[in-house]
mmCIF file of N, CA and C in Angstrom:
data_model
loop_
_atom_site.group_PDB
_atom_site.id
_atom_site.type_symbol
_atom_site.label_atom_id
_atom_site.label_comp_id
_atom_site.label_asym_id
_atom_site.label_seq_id
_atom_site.Cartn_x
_atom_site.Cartn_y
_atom_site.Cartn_z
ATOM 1 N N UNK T 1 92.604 99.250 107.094
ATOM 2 C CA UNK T 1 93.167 98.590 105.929
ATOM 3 C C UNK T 1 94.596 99.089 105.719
ATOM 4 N N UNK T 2 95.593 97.800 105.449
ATOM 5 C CA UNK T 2 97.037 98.498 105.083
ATOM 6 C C UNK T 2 97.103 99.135 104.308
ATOM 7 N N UNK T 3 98.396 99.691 103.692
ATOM 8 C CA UNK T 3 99.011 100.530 103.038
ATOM 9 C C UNK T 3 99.961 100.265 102.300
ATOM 10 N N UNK T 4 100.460 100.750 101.080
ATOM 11 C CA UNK T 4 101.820 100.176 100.750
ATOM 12 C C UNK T 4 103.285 101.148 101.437
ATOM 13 N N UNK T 5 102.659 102.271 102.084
ATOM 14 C CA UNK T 5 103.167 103.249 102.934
ATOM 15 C C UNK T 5 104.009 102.792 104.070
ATOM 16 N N UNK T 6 102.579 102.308 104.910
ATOM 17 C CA UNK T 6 102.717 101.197 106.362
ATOM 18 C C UNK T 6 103.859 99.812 105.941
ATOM 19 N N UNK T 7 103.676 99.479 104.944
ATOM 20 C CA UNK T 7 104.537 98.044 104.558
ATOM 21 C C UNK T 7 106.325 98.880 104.592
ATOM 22 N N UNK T 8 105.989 99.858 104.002
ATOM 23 C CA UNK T 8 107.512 100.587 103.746
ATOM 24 C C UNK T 8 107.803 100.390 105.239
ATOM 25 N N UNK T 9 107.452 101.176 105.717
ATOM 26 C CA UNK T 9 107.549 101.586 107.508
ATOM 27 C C UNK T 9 107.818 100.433 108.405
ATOM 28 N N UNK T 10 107.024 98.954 108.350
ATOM 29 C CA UNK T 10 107.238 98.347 109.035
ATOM 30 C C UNK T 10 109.007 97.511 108.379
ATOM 31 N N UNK T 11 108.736 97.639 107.285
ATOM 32 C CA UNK T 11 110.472 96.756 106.444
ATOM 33 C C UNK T 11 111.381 98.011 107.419
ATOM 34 N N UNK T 12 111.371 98.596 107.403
ATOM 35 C CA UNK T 12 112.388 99.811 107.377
ATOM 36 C C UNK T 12 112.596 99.507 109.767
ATOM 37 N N UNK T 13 111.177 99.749 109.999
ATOM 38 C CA UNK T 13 111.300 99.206 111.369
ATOM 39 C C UNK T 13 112.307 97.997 111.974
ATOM 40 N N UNK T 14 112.062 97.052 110.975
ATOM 41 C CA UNK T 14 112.563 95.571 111.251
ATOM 42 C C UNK T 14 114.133 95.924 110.614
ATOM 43 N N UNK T 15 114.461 96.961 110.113
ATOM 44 C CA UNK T 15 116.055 97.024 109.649
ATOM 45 C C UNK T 15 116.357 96.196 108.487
ATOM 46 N N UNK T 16 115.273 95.692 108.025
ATOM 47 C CA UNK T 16 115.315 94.829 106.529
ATOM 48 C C UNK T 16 115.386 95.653 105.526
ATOM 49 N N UNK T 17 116.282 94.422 104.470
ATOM 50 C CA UNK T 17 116.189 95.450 102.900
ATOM 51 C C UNK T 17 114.646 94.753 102.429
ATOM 52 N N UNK T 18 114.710 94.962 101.512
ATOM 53 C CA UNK T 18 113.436 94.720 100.514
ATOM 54 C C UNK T 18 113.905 93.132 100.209
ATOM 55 N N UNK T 19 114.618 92.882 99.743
ATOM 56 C CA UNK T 19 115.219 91.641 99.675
ATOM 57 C C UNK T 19 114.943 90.277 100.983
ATOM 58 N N UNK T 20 115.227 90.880 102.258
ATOM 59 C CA UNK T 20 114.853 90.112 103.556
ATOM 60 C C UNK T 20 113.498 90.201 103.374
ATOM 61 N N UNK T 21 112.569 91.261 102.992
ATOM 62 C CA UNK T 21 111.196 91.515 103.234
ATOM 63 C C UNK T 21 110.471 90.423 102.350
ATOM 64 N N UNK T 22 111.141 90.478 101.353
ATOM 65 C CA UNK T 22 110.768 89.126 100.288
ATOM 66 C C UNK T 22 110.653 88.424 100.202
ATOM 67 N N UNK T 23 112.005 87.409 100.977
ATOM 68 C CA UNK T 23 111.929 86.440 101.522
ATOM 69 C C UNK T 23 111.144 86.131 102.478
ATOM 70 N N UNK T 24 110.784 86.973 103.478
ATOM 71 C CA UNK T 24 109.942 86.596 104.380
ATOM 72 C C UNK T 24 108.398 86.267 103.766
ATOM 73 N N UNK T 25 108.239 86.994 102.878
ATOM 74 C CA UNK T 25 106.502 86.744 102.450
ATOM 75 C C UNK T 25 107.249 85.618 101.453
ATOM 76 N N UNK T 26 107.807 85.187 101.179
ATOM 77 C CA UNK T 26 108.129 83.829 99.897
ATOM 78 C C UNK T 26 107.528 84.832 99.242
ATOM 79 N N UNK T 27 108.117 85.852 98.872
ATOM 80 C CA UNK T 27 107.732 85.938 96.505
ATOM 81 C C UNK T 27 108.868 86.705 96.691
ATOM 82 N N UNK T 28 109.352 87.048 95.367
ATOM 83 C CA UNK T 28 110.607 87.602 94.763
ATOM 84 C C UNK T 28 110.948 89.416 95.267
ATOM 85 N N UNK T 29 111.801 89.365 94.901
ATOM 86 C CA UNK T 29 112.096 90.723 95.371
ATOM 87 C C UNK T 29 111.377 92.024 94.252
ATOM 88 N N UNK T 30 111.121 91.779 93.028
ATOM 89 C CA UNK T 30 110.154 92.658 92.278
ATOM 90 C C UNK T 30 109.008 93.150 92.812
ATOM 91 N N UNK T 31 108.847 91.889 92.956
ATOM 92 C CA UNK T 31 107.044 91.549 93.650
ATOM 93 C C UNK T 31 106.987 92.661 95.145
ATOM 94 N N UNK T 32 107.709 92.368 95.787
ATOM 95 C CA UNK T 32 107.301 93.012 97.159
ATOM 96 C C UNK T 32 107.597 94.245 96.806
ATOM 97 N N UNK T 33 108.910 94.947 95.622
ATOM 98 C CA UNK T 33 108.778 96.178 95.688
ATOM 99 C C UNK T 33 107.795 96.475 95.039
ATOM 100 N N UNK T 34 106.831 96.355 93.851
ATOM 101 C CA UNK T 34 105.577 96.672 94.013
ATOM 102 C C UNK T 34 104.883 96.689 94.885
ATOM 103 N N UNK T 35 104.322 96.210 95.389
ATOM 104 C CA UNK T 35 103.853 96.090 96.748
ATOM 105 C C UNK T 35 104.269 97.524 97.597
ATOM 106 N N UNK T 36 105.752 97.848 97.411
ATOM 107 C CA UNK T 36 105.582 99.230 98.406
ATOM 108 C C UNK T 36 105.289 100.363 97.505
ATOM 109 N N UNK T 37 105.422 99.963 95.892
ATOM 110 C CA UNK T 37 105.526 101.108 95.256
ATOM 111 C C UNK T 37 104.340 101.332 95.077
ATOM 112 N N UNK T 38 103.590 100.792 94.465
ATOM 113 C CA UNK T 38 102.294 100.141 94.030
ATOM 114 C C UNK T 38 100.769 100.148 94.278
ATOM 115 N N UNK T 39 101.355 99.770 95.827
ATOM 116 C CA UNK T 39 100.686 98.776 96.548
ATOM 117 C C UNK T 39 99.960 97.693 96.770
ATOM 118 N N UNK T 40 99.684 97.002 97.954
ATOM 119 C CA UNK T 40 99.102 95.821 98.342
ATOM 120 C C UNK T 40 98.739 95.009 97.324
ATOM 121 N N UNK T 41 98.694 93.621 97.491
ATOM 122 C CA UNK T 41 97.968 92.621 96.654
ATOM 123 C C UNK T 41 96.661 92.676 97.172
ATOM 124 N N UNK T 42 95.863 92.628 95.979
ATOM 125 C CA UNK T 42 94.347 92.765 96.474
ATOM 126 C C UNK T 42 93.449 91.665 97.459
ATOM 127 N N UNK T 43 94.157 90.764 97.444
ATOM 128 C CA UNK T 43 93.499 89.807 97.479
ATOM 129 C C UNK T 43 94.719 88.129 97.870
ATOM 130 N N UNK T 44 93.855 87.251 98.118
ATOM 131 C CA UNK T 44 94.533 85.725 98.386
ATOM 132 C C UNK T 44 95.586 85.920 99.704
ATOM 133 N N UNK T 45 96.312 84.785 99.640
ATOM 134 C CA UNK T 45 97.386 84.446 100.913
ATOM 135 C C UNK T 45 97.893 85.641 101.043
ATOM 136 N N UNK T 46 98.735 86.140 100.186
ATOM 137 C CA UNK T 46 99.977 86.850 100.253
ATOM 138 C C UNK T 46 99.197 87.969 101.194
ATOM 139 N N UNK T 47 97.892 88.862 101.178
ATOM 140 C CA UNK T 47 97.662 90.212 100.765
ATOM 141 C C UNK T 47 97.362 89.771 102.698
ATOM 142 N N UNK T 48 96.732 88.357 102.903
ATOM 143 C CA UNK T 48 96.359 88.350 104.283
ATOM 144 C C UNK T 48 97.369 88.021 105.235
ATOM 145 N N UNK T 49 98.411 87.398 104.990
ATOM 146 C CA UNK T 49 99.948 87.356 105.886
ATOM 147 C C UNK T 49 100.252 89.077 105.766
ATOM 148 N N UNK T 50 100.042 89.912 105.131
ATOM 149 C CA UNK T 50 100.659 91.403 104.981
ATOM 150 C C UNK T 50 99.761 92.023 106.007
ATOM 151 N N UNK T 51 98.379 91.630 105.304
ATOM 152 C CA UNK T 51 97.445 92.219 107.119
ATOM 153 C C UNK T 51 97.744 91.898 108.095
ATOM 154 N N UNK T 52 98.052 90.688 108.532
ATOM 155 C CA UNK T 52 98.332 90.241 109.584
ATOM 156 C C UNK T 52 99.669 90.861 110.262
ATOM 157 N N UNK T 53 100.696 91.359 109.939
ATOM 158 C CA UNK T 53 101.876 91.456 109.774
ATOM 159 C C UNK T 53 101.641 92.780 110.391
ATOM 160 N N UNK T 54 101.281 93.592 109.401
ATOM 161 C CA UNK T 54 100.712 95.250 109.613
ATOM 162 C C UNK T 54 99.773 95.731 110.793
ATOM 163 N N UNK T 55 99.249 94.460 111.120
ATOM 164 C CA UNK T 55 98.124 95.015 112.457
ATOM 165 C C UNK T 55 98.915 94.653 113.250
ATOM 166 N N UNK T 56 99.988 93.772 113.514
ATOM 167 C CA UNK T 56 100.712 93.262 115.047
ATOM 168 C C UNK T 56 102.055 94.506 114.882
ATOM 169 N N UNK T 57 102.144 94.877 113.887
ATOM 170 C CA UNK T 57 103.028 96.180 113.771
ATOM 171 C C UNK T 57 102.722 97.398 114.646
ATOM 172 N N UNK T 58 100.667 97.839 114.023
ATOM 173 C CA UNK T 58 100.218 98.443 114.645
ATOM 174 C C UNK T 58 100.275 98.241 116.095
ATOM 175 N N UNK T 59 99.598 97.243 116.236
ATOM 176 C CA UNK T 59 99.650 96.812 117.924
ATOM 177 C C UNK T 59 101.142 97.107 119.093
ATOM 178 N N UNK T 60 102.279 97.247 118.282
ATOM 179 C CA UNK T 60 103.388 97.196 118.861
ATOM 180 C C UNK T 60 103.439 98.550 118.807
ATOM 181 N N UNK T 61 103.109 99.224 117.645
ATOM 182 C CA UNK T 61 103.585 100.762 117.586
ATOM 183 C C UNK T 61 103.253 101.535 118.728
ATOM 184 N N UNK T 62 101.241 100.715 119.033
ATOM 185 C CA UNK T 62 100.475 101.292 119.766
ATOM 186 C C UNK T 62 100.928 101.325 121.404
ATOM 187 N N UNK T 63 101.645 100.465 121.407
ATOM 188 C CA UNK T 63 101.700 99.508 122.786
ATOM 189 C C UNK T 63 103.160 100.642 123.395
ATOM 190 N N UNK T 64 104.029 101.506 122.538
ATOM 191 C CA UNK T 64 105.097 101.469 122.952
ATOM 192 C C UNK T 64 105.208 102.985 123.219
#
């Protein structure tokens, strides 16, 4: 299960601000920094594009 840790790590990987990171999931830039501060949305679209996101992260981390 992600993290709001892992989410930091992968924005920071990709050389994005929080702002690019935002845009990429479509919600506002508040929103996602909860999300690192916070953490995760529990639940619906948003929380499963972030899993998804975070395991092909993993997979790359793993791979390299």
């Amino acid at each position: 299960m992600a993290n709001h840790h892992e989410l930091k790590n992968w924005r920071k990987a990709k050389g994005w601000t929080q702002s690019e990171a935002a845009d990429y999931f479509s919600v506002r830039k508040m929103t996602y920094w909860r999300w690192e501060r916070r953490g995760l949305p529990r639940q619906g679209a948003a929380r499963e594009l972030v899993e998804r996101e975070l395991e092909a992260f993993r997979a790359e981390q793993d791979a390299a």
